mmCIF file of C-alpha atoms in Angstrom:
data_model
loop_
_atom_site.group_PDB
_atom_site.id
_atom_site.type_symbol
_atom_site.label_atom_id
_atom_site.label_comp_id
_atom_site.label_asym_id
_atom_site.label_seq_id
_atom_site.Cartn_x
_atom_site.Cartn_y
_atom_site.Cartn_z
ATOM 1 C CA MET A 56 66.467 32.098 -9.567
ATOM 2 C CA ALA A 57 64.846 29.156 -7.829
ATOM 3 C CA THR A 58 64.759 25.305 -9.765
ATOM 4 C CA THR A 59 62.345 22.964 -9.161
ATOM 5 C CA ASN A 60 63.695 19.641 -7.987
ATOM 6 C CA THR A 61 62.297 16.465 -9.867
ATOM 7 C CA TYR A 62 61.167 13.922 -7.720
ATOM 8 C CA ARG A 63 63.293 10.470 -7.957
ATOM 9 C CA ASP A 64 62.008 7.070 -6.091
ATOM 10 C CA SER A 65 64.640 5.541 -4.431
ATOM 11 C CA SER A 66 65.836 3.481 -8.222
ATOM 12 C CA GLY A 67 66.365 6.861 -9.402
ATOM 13 C CA LYS A 68 62.957 6.932 -11.439
ATOM 14 C CA THR A 69 60.571 10.107 -12.642
ATOM 15 C CA LEU A 70 57.034 9.722 -12.220
ATOM 16 C CA GLU A 71 57.523 10.010 -15.750
ATOM 17 C CA ASP A 72 59.797 6.720 -15.987
ATOM 18 C CA TYR A 73 56.812 5.101 -14.437
ATOM 19 C CA PRO A 74 53.726 3.221 -17.422
ATOM 20 C CA ARG A 75 50.291 5.003 -16.728
ATOM 21 C CA PRO A 76 46.516 3.794 -17.327
ATOM 22 C CA SER A 77 43.875 5.361 -18.963
ATOM 23 C CA VAL A 78 41.169 6.445 -15.777
ATOM 24 C CA ALA A 79 37.772 5.919 -17.251
ATOM 25 C CA VAL A 80 34.870 7.231 -14.719
ATOM 26 C CA ASP A 81 31.807 4.884 -15.380
ATOM 27 C CA THR A 82 28.618 5.042 -13.747
ATOM 28 C CA ALA A 83 25.042 3.286 -12.936
ATOM 29 C CA ALA A 84 22.720 5.170 -12.507
ATOM 30 C CA LEU A 85 19.811 3.293 -10.692
ATOM 31 C CA THR A 86 16.169 3.871 -10.586
ATOM 32 C CA VAL A 87 12.619 2.441 -10.150
ATOM 33 C CA HIS A 88 10.544 1.987 -12.965
ATOM 34 C CA ASP A 89 7.522 0.073 -13.601
ATOM 35 C CA GLY A 90 8.112 -1.398 -10.345
ATOM 36 C CA ARG A 91 11.672 -3.080 -10.842
ATOM 37 C CA LEU A 92 15.021 -2.226 -10.016
ATOM 38 C CA CYS A 93 16.825 -0.440 -13.157
ATOM 39 C CA VAL A 94 19.661 1.233 -14.609
ATOM 40 C CA LEU A 95 20.330 3.481 -17.282
ATOM 41 C CA LEU A 96 21.932 1.888 -20.586
ATOM 42 C CA ILE A 97 23.416 3.987 -23.439
ATOM 43 C CA ARG A 98 24.328 2.606 -26.911
ATOM 44 C CA ASP A 99 27.881 3.823 -28.266
ATOM 45 C CA GLU A 100 28.498 4.786 -31.870
ATOM 46 C CA SER A 101 29.535 0.923 -32.139
ATOM 47 C CA GLY A 102 26.411 -0.442 -31.121
ATOM 48 C CA ASP A 103 27.027 -1.990 -27.884
ATOM 49 C CA GLU A 104 25.234 -1.214 -24.801
ATOM 50 C CA ARG A 105 27.272 0.464 -21.884
ATOM 51 C CA LEU A 106 27.149 2.299 -19.041
ATOM 52 C CA PRO A 107 27.073 6.512 -18.897
ATOM 53 C CA GLY A 108 31.147 6.622 -18.788
ATOM 54 C CA THR A 109 33.917 9.277 -19.552
ATOM 55 C CA PHE A 110 38.043 9.152 -19.700
ATOM 56 C CA LEU A 111 39.318 11.792 -17.045
ATOM 57 C CA HIS A 112 40.343 15.098 -17.964
ATOM 58 C CA PRO A 113 43.055 17.182 -16.701
ATOM 59 C CA ASP A 114 42.049 19.197 -13.670
ATOM 60 C CA GLU A 115 39.619 17.075 -13.378
ATOM 61 C CA THR A 116 37.569 15.334 -10.236
ATOM 62 C CA LEU A 117 36.405 12.481 -10.645
ATOM 63 C CA ARG A 118 32.832 13.404 -9.168
ATOM 64 C CA GLU A 119 33.208 16.160 -12.254
ATOM 65 C CA ALA A 120 33.836 13.747 -14.617
ATOM 66 C CA ALA A 121 31.033 11.398 -13.875
ATOM 67 C CA LEU A 122 28.208 14.611 -13.620
ATOM 68 C CA ARG A 123 29.750 15.266 -17.360
ATOM 69 C CA ALA A 124 29.450 12.187 -18.645
ATOM 70 C CA LEU A 125 25.450 11.522 -17.339
ATOM 71 C CA ARG A 126 24.961 15.323 -18.338
ATOM 72 C CA GLU A 127 26.464 14.840 -21.206
ATOM 73 C CA LYS A 128 25.679 11.146 -23.138
ATOM 74 C CA ALA A 129 22.343 10.560 -20.624
ATOM 75 C CA GLY A 130 21.366 14.447 -20.292
ATOM 76 C CA ILE A 131 20.836 13.907 -16.227
ATOM 77 C CA GLN A 132 21.692 16.871 -14.628
ATOM 78 C CA GLY A 133 22.457 17.891 -10.922
ATOM 79 C CA LEU A 134 23.598 14.154 -9.306
ATOM 80 C CA ASN A 135 25.109 12.394 -6.647
ATOM 81 C CA PRO A 136 27.278 10.116 -8.073
ATOM 82 C CA ARG A 137 29.114 8.209 -4.880
ATOM 83 C CA GLN A 138 31.925 5.850 -5.823
ATOM 84 C CA LEU A 139 31.615 2.522 -5.821
ATOM 85 C CA GLN A 140 34.990 0.068 -6.630
ATOM 86 C CA VAL A 141 37.941 0.153 -9.608
ATOM 87 C CA PHE A 142 37.690 -1.927 -11.358
ATOM 88 C CA ASP A 143 42.006 -3.015 -12.442
ATOM 89 C CA ASP A 144 41.563 -6.048 -14.326
ATOM 90 C CA PRO A 145 44.437 -4.709 -16.653
ATOM 91 C CA LYS A 146 42.432 -6.855 -20.253
ATOM 92 C CA ARG A 147 38.996 -5.391 -18.682
ATOM 93 C CA ASP A 148 39.534 -3.387 -21.637
ATOM 94 C CA ASP A 149 40.345 -3.995 -25.485
ATOM 95 C CA ARG A 150 41.094 -0.371 -26.621
ATOM 96 C CA GLY A 151 44.222 -0.586 -23.925
ATOM 97 C CA TRP A 152 45.211 -0.586 -19.985
ATOM 98 C CA VAL A 153 42.398 1.082 -18.597
ATOM 99 C CA LEU A 154 40.997 1.552 -14.709
ATOM 100 C CA SER A 155 37.581 2.219 -14.088
ATOM 101 C CA VAL A 156 36.128 4.016 -10.894
ATOM 102 C CA ALA A 157 32.953 2.655 -10.727
ATOM 103 C CA HIS A 158 30.004 5.069 -9.344
ATOM 104 C CA LEU A 159 26.525 4.846 -8.199
ATOM 105 C CA ASP A 160 23.798 7.514 -8.208
ATOM 106 C CA ALA A 161 19.977 6.904 -7.858
ATOM 107 C CA VAL A 162 17.568 8.995 -10.244
ATOM 108 C CA ARG A 163 13.754 9.405 -9.938
ATOM 109 C CA ALA A 164 12.964 7.386 -13.469
ATOM 110 C CA ASP A 165 10.997 10.888 -14.274
ATOM 111 C CA GLN A 166 14.396 12.675 -14.090
ATOM 112 C CA ILE A 167 15.726 10.309 -16.643
ATOM 113 C CA PRO A 168 15.396 11.801 -20.591
ATOM 114 C CA LEU A 169 14.932 8.923 -22.611
ATOM 115 C CA THR A 170 16.087 8.707 -26.273
ATOM 116 C CA GLU A 171 16.704 6.319 -29.087
ATOM 117 C CA ARG A 172 20.130 6.115 -27.666
ATOM 118 C CA THR A 173 19.106 5.524 -23.710
ATOM 119 C CA ARG A 174 16.812 3.124 -22.049
ATOM 120 C CA LEU A 175 16.008 1.523 -18.813
ATOM 121 C CA MET A 176 16.843 -2.296 -17.852
ATOM 122 C CA PRO A 177 16.116 -4.253 -14.932
ATOM 123 C CA VAL A 178 19.169 -5.318 -13.042
ATOM 124 C CA ASP A 179 18.485 -8.632 -13.409
ATOM 125 C CA GLN A 180 17.973 -8.821 -16.726
ATOM 126 C CA LEU A 181 20.463 -6.989 -18.546
ATOM 127 C CA PRO A 182 21.928 -7.406 -22.055
ATOM 128 C CA PRO A 183 25.101 -7.754 -22.811
ATOM 129 C CA LEU A 184 27.441 -5.389 -22.017
ATOM 130 C CA ALA A 185 30.597 -3.628 -22.746
ATOM 131 C CA TYR A 186 34.048 -3.996 -20.573
ATOM 132 C CA ASP A 187 32.688 -5.261 -17.758
ATOM 133 C CA HIS A 188 29.470 -2.678 -16.734
ATOM 134 C CA ALA A 189 27.748 -5.814 -15.870
ATOM 135 C CA ALA A 190 30.036 -6.288 -12.976
ATOM 136 C CA ILE A 191 29.607 -2.704 -11.986
ATOM 137 C CA VAL A 192 25.840 -2.474 -12.183
ATOM 138 C CA GLY A 193 25.917 -5.957 -9.780
ATOM 139 C CA HIS A 194 27.825 -4.064 -7.380
ATOM 140 C CA ALA A 195 26.061 -0.817 -7.779
ATOM 141 C CA ALA A 196 22.688 -2.617 -7.288
ATOM 142 C CA THR A 197 23.834 -4.586 -3.909
ATOM 143 C CA GLN A 198 25.355 -1.439 -2.294
ATOM 144 C CA LEU A 199 21.771 0.339 -3.172
ATOM 145 C CA ARG A 200 19.908 -1.743 -1.678
ATOM 146 C CA ALA A 201 21.911 -2.705 1.591
ATOM 147 C CA GLU A 202 20.750 1.241 1.576
ATOM 148 C CA TYR A 203 17.490 0.537 1.223
ATOM 149 C CA ARG A 204 17.648 -1.866 4.166
ATOM 150 C CA GLN A 205 18.459 0.539 6.571
ATOM 151 C CA ALA A 206 16.453 3.654 5.830
ATOM 152 C CA PRO A 207 13.646 4.972 4.404
ATOM 153 C CA ASP A 208 14.022 5.851 0.594
ATOM 154 C CA PRO A 209 17.654 7.438 1.714
ATOM 155 C CA ARG A 210 17.945 8.037 -2.396
ATOM 156 C CA HIS A 211 14.990 10.139 -2.388
ATOM 157 C CA LEU A 212 13.547 8.035 -5.600
ATOM 158 C CA LEU A 213 9.908 9.028 -3.959
ATOM 159 C CA PRO A 214 8.122 11.770 -6.144
ATOM 160 C CA PRO A 215 8.560 14.593 -3.307
ATOM 161 C CA ASP A 216 5.066 15.418 -1.576
ATOM 162 C CA PRO A 217 4.922 18.517 0.851
ATOM 163 C CA ASP A 218 2.554 16.835 2.983
ATOM 164 C CA GLY A 219 4.789 14.316 3.314
ATOM 165 C CA LEU A 220 4.826 10.074 2.324
ATOM 166 C CA ALA A 221 2.667 7.220 3.199
ATOM 167 C CA ILE A 222 4.217 3.752 4.898
ATOM 168 C CA ARG A 223 2.543 1.974 1.802
ATOM 169 C CA ASP A 224 3.964 3.997 -0.701
ATOM 170 C CA LEU A 225 7.603 3.702 0.756
ATOM 171 C CA ARG A 226 7.065 0.009 1.381
ATOM 172 C CA LEU A 227 6.363 -0.299 -2.428
ATOM 173 C CA LEU A 228 9.270 1.524 -3.201
ATOM 174 C CA HIS A 229 11.438 -1.020 -1.400
ATOM 175 C CA GLU A 230 9.854 -4.013 -3.089
ATOM 176 C CA ALA A 231 10.823 -2.628 -5.815
ATOM 177 C CA VAL A 232 14.080 -2.028 -4.980
ATOM 178 C CA LEU A 233 15.114 -5.212 -3.089
ATOM 179 C CA GLY A 234 12.767 -7.156 -5.441
ATOM 180 C CA GLU A 235 11.163 -9.156 -2.967
ATOM 181 C CA HIS A 236 7.707 -8.898 -0.425
ATOM 182 C CA LEU A 237 7.855 -6.737 3.102
ATOM 183 C CA ILE A 238 5.899 -7.899 5.695
ATOM 184 C CA ALA A 239 4.147 -4.650 5.967
ATOM 185 C CA ASP A 240 4.045 -4.815 10.098
ATOM 186 C CA THR A 241 7.708 -5.611 10.227
ATOM 187 C CA PHE A 242 8.661 -3.228 7.389
ATOM 188 C CA ARG A 243 6.938 -0.538 9.525
ATOM 189 C CA ARG A 244 8.589 -1.019 12.839
ATOM 190 C CA ALA A 245 12.373 -1.011 11.160
ATOM 191 C CA MET A 246 11.158 2.106 9.212
ATOM 192 C CA LEU A 247 9.898 4.237 12.267
ATOM 193 C CA PRO A 248 12.898 5.057 14.075
ATOM 194 C CA GLY A 249 14.211 6.619 10.662
ATOM 195 C CA LEU A 250 10.633 8.537 10.380
ATOM 196 C CA GLU A 251 9.003 11.234 11.763
ATOM 197 C CA PRO A 252 4.772 12.192 11.561
ATOM 198 C CA THR A 253 3.963 15.442 9.741
ATOM 199 C CA GLY A 254 0.847 15.557 11.803
ATOM 200 C CA GLN A 255 -1.459 15.044 7.929
ATOM 201 C CA ILE A 256 -3.001 12.116 6.811
ATOM 202 C CA ARG A 257 -4.403 11.108 3.405
ATOM 203 C CA ARG A 258 -7.653 10.704 2.441
ATOM 204 C CA GLY A 259 -9.603 8.975 -0.364
ATOM 205 C CA MET A 260 -8.032 5.536 -0.184
ATOM 206 C CA ARG A 261 -9.252 2.188 0.520
ATOM 207 C CA GLY A 262 -9.301 1.428 4.191
ATOM 208 C CA LYS A 263 -8.764 3.947 7.040
ATOM 209 C CA PRO A 264 -7.088 6.923 5.965
ATOM 210 C CA ALA A 265 -3.028 7.151 5.894
ATOM 211 C CA GLU A 266 -0.795 8.724 8.286
ATOM 212 C CA LEU A 267 1.782 10.545 6.827
ATOM 213 C CA PHE A 268 5.681 10.965 7.800
ATOM 214 C CA ARG A 269 8.728 12.653 6.495
ATOM 215 C CA ARG A 270 12.338 11.363 6.661
ATOM 216 C CA ARG A 271 14.222 12.515 9.651
ATOM 217 C CA ALA A 272 17.159 13.654 7.675
ATOM 218 C CA ASP A 273 14.722 16.099 6.016
#
């Protein structure tokens, strides 16, 4: 009968000989609500507000854990969480030694079902949050804003429109994400390389009809 050799390092220790931290997965789900960049917060059993999160289960990937926490604790389905950063301060969690693999996701506000235990808060007006979740939100906002400086609505926060999107609507969204005013002509020039015209126009607006575009990545 074949035997399984147990791995030992140079000091003769096995993997089981080393203390192991628990691994948490916390996700900053960002959206635009009332013209501002916001994050989804949940209120836990203790009354503290925090990000949707969970502990990693056996045989589960980090992405699967993030999706499970968003689904079970926030009622959000079908998102695309991406790893943001590992928060590894040994004292970050008063429950014990817990690493957090923070994730970032972005979702339209109309896809977030709010309840008495969840709310959307502007990222620059956070209430006190559990653990180091305020730092996670800060890193997530910085990352998302960097993405929106480079490409037109890369996380698809604008509602889908089969006719295409107008540059003005796109600019207003980017202003909300970035938290700053954008010069219309400069913004248009910066975004056009990532857009292609649909051949459609939107009438009924003040001024001349708006030409419509789609993202080149679509």
